[in-house]
Short mmCIF file of C-alpha atoms and ligand atoms in Angstrom, two decimals:
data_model
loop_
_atom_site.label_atom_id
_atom_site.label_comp_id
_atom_site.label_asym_id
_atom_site.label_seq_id
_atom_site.Cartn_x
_atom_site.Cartn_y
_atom_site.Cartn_z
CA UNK U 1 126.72 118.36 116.72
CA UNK U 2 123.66 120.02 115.64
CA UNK U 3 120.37 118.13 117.18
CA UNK U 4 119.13 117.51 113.58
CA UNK U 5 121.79 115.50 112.86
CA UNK U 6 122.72 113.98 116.21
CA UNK U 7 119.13 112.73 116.43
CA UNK U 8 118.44 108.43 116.54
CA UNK U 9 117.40 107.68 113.14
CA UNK U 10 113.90 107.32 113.38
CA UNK U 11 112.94 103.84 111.88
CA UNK U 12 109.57 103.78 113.07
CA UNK U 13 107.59 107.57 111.19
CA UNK U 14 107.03 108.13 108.02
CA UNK U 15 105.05 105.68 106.76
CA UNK U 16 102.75 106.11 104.01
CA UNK U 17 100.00 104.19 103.22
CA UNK U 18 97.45 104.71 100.02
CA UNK U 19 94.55 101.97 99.42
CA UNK U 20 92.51 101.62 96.80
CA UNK U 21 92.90 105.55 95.61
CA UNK U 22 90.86 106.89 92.89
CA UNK U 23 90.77 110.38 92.17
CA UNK U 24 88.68 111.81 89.24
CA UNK U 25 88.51 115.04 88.00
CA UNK U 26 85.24 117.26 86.78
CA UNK U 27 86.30 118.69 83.45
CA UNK U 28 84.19 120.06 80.55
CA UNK U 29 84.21 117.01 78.61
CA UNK U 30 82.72 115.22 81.60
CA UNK U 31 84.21 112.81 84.37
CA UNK U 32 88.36 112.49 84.16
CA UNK U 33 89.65 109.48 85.81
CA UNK U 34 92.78 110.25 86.88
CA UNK U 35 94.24 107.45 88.96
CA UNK U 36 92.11 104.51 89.58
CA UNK U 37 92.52 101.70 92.40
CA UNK U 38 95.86 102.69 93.23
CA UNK U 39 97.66 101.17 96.35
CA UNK U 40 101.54 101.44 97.24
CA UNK U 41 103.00 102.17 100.54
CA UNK U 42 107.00 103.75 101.67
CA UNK U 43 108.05 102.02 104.57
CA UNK U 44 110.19 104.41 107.44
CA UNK U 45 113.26 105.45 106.04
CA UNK U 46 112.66 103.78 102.40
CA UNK U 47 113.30 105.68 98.82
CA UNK U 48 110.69 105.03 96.78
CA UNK U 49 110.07 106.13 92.87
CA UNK U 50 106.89 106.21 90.77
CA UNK U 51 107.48 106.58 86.97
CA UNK U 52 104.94 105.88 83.89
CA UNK U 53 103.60 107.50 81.38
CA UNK U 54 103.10 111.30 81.13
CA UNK U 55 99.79 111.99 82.57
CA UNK U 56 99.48 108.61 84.10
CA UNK U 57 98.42 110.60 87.31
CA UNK U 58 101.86 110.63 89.13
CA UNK U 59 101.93 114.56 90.41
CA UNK U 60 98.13 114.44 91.26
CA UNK U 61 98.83 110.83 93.23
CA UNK U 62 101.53 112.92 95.16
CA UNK U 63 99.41 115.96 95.72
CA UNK U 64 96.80 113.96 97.52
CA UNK U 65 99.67 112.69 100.11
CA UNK U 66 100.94 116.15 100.18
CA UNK U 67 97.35 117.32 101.48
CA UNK U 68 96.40 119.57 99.06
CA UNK U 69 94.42 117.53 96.81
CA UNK U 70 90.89 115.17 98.27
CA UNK U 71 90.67 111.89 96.53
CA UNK U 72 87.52 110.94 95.36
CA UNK U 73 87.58 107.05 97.14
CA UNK U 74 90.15 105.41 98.90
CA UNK U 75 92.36 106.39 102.20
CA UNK U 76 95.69 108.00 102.07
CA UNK U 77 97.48 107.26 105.63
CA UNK U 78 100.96 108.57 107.11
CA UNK U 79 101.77 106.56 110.01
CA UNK U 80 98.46 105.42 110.42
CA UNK U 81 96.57 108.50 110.61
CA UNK U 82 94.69 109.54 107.57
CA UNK U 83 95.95 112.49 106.02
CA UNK U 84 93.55 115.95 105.92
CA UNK U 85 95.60 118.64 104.47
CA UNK U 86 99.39 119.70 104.04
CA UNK U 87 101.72 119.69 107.25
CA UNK U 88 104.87 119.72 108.62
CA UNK U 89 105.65 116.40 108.43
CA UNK U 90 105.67 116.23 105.22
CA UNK U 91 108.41 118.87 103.14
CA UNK U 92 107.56 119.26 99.19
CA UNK U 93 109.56 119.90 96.14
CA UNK U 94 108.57 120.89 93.14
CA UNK U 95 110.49 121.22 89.77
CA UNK U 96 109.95 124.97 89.91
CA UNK U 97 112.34 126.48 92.29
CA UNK U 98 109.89 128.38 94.24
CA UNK U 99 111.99 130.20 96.75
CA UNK U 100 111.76 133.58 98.01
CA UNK U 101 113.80 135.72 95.64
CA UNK U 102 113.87 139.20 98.43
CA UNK U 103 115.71 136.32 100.59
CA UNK U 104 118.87 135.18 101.01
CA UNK U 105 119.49 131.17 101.04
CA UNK U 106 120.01 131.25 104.65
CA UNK U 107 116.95 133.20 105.59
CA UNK U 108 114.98 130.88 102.61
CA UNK U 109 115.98 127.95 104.61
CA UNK U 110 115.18 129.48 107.86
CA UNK U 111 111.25 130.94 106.74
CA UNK U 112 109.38 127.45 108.21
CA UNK U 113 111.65 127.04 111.10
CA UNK U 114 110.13 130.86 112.07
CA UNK U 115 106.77 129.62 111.24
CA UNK U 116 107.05 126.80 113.64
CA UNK U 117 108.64 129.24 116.70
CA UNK U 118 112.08 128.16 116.90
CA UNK U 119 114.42 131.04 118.01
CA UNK U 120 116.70 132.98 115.63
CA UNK U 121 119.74 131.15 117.05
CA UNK U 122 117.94 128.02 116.69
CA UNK U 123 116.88 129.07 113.08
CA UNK U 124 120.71 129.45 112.60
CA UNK U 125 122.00 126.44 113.67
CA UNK U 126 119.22 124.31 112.09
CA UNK U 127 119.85 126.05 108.42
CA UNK U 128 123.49 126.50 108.39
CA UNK U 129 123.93 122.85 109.51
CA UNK U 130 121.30 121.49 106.40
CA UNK U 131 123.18 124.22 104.10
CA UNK U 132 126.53 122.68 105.15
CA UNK U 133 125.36 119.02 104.43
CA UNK U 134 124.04 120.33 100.20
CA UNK U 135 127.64 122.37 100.20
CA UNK U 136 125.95 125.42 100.17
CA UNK U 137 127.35 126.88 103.28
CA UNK U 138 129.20 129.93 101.56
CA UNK U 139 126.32 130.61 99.75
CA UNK U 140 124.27 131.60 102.89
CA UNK U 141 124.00 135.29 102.39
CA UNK U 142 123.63 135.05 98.43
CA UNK U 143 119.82 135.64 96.96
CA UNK U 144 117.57 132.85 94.92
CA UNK U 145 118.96 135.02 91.49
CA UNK U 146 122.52 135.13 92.07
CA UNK U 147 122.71 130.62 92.44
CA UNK U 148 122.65 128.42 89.17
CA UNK U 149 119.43 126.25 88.73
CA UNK U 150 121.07 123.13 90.59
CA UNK U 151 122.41 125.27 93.17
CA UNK U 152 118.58 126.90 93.64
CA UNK U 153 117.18 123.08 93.94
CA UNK U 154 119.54 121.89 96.66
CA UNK U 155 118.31 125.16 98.29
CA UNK U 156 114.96 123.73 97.69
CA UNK U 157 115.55 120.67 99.47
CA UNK U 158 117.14 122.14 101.90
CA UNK U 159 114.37 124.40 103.05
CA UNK U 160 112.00 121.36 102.65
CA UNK U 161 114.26 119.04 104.96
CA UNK U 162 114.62 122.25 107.73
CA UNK U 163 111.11 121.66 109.61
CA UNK U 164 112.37 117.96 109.97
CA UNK U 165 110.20 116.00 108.28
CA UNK U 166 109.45 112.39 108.24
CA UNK U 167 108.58 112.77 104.62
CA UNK U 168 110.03 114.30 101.60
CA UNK U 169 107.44 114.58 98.34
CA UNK U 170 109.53 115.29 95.35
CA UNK U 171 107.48 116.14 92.07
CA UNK U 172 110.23 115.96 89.27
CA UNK U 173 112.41 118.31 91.42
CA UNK U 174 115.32 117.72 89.17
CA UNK U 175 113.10 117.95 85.58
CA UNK U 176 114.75 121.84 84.61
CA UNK U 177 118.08 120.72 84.81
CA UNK U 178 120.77 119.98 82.09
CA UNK U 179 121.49 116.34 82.64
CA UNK U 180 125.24 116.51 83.89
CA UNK U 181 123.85 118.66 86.83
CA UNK U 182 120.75 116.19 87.09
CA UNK U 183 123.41 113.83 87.64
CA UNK U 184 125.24 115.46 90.36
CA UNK U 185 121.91 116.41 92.00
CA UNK U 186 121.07 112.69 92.27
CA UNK U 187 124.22 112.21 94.04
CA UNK U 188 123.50 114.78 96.62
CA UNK U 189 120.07 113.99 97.20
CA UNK U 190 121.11 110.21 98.12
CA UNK U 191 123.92 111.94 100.24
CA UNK U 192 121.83 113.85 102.18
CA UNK U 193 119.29 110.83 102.49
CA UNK U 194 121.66 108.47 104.03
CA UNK U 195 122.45 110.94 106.12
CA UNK U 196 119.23 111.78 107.31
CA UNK U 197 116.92 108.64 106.45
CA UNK U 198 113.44 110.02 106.26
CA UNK U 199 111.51 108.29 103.61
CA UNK U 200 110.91 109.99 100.14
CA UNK U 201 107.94 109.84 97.21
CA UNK U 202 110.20 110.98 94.23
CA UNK U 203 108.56 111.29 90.63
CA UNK U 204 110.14 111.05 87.31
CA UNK U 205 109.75 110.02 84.15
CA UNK U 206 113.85 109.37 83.97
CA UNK U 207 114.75 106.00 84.30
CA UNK U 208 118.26 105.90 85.42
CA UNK U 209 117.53 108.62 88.13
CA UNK U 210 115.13 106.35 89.62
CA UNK U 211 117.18 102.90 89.20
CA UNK U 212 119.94 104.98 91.02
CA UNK U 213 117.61 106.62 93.87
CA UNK U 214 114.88 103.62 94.95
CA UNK U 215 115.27 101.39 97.51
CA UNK U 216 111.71 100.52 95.22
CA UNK U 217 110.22 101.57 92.09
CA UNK U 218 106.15 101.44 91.29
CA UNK U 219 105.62 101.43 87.62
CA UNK U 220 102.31 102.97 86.62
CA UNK U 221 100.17 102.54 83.65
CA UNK U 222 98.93 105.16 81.37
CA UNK U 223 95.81 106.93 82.26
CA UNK U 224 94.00 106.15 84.93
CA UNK U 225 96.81 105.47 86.72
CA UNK U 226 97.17 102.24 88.19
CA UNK U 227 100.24 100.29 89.57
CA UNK U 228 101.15 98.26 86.66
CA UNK U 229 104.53 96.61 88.58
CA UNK U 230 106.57 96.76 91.85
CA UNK U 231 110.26 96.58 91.53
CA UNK U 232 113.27 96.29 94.07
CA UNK U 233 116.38 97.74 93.09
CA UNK U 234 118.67 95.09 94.36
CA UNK U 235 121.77 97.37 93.70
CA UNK U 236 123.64 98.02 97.35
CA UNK U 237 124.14 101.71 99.28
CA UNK U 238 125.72 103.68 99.27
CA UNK U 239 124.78 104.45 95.55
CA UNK U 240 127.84 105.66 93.59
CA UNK U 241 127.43 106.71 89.87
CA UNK U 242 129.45 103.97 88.33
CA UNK U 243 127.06 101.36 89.17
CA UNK U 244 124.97 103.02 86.33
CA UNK U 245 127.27 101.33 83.84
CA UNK U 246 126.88 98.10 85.51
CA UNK U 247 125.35 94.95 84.00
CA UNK U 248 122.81 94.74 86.78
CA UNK U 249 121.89 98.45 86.19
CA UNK U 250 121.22 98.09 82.60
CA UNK U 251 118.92 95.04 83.44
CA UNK U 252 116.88 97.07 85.62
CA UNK U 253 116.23 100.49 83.78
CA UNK U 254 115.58 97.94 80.49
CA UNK U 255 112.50 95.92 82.07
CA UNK U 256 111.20 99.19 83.22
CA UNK U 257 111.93 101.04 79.79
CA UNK U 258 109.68 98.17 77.73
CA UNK U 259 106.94 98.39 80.74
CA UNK U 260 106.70 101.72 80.65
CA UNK U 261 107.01 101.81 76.11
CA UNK U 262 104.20 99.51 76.66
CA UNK U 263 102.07 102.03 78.27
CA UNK U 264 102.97 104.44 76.08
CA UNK U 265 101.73 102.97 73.26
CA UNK U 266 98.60 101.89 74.86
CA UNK U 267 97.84 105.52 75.65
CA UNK U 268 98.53 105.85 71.72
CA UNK U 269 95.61 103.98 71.05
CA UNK U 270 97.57 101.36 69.56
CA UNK U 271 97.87 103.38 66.77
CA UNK U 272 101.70 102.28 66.20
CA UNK U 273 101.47 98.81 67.18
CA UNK U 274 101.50 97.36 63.89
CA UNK U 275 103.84 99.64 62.19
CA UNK U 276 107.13 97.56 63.48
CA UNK U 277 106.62 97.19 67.18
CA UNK U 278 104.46 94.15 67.46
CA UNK U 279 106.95 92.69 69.14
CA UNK U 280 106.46 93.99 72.24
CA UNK U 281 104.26 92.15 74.01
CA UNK U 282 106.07 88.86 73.54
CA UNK U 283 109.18 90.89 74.86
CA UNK U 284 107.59 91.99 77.95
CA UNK U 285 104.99 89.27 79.02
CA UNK U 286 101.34 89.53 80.41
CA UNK U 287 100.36 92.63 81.64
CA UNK U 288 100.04 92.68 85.10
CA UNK U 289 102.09 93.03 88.53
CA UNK U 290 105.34 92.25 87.74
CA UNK U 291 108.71 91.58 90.22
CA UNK U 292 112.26 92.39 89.35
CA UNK U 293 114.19 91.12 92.58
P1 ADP X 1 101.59 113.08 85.43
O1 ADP X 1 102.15 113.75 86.64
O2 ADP X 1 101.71 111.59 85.49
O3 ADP X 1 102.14 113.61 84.14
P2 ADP X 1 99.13 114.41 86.22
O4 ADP X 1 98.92 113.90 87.60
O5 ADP X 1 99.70 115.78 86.08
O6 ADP X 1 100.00 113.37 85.39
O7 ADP X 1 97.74 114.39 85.44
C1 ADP X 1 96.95 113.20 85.31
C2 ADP X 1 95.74 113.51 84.46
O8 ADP X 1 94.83 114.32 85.21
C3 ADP X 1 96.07 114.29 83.20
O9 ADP X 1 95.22 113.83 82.17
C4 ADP X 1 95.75 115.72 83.58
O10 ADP X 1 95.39 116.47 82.45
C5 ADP X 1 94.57 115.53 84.52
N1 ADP X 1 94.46 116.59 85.53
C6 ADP X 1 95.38 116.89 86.48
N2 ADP X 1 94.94 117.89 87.27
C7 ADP X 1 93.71 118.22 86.79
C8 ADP X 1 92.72 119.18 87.19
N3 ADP X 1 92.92 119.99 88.23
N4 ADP X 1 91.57 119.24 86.48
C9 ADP X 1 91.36 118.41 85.44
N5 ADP X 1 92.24 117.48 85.03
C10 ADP X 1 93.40 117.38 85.69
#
């Protein structure tokens, strides 16, 4: 078996820490602050989701573990080291497909593996056996414009997982995609994850995908970001899609639905509360951290 997957599960890497992170923005209108006091942390090996608002702060958060964005106060750690800039232990993906489109899959999948020195046999072995695991095997010689959007995403995990990271960023990776292949997506992603157990940062603003994902879900609040509540998704693994018409399920996504409605209308001004929805807050409870176990 290839070494990638034959490899001890590795329960001690990828752990990220971020304390007290603000990060503010200069804009022409003055001072933006975009996340403020913001502290979560993915264990080794744990899933974890971060929905709220729309520009609650969640891709900037991300792009300041990815390394490519300073914050302006607080520490963002991965295993205890604080992090300075992008690297190979951490793989990215966006919601844009951003592959390579004079390359086929295979040699997409293969670019960082070159990067980091690894022979072309090596290079091979490494991409064919990560192509194998997102079906995309007999695909291998086919280029970026010739694959459906789903197929170009599992692509673009795949080339993110081939440099063997202990961390996978995902930035609304599945956001483009009609929701039946968003569905199947999910399923492969939390395939490929038991398979290979790094941990993940996954963003979304959908609900169910993150109910069905996360080991853990952080809830944020509308601009500045802040973590309004930490849930644990108590459902078991392996994940299979009919536990999204479960009971227990429809629990889950609901509390997060009227936390994150909540925000919504908060970032509204409040403009709407009185026309109807004034019920809300006797629905939902103080503001505040909040546990779903
Ligand atoms: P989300 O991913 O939750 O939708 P973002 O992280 O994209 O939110 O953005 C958070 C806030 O920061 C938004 O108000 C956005 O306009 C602002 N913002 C993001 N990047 C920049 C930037 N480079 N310069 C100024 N403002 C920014």
């Amino acid at each position: 078996m290839n070494a990638l997957l034959s490899k001890p599960i590795e329960t001690s890497r990828g752990h990220i820490e971020v304390r007290d992170l603000g990060i503010q923005f200069d804009t022409r209108g003055g001072t933006l602050d975009a996340v403020s006091e913001v502290s979560l942390h993915v264990n080794p090996g744990e899933f974890v989701s971060l929905i709220g608002p729309s520009g609650c702060g969640k891709s900037t958060l991300l792009n300041v573990v990815a390394g490519f964005l300073e914050p302006s106060s607080g520490q963002t750690l991965l295993d205890g080291r604080a992090i300075k800039g992008p690297g190979s232990d951490r793989g990215v993906v966006f919601q844009q497909y951003s592959l390579f489109p004079w390359m086929t899959v295979r040699k997409n999948v293969e670019f960082g593996l070159k990067m980091q020195g690894l022979s072309a046999n090596e290079r091979e072995t490494q991409a064919r056996t990560l192509l194998g695991l997102a079906g995309l095997l007999s695909f291998e010689n086919h280029y970026p414009d010739q694959l459906s959007g789903g197929m170009k995403q599992r692509v673009g995990i795949v080339r993110a997982l081939a440099t063997s990271p202990q961390v996978l960023l995902m930035d609304e990776p599945f956001g483009a995609l009609d929701s039946q292949t968003r569905v199947v997506m999910q399923e492969i992603l939390t395939n490929m994850w038991q398979r290979l157990r790094l941990s993940v940062l996954f963003i979304t603003h959908d609900i169910d995908e993150a109910v069905f994902l996360s080991d853990r879900i952080y809830v944020m609040t509308a601009r500045p970001g802040r973590i309004k509540s930490e849930m644990v998704v108590p459902l078991p693994r392996p994940r299979t899609p009919e536990m999204m018409s479960t009971p227990q399920f429809a629990a889950m996504a609901g509390s997060i639905r009227a936390l994150i409605r909540e925000e919504s209308l908060a970032a509204m001004g409040g403009e709407l509360s009185d026309g109807g929805l004034g019920g809300l807050s006797t629905e939902i409870g103080p503001r505040g951290m909040s546990s779903v176990v």
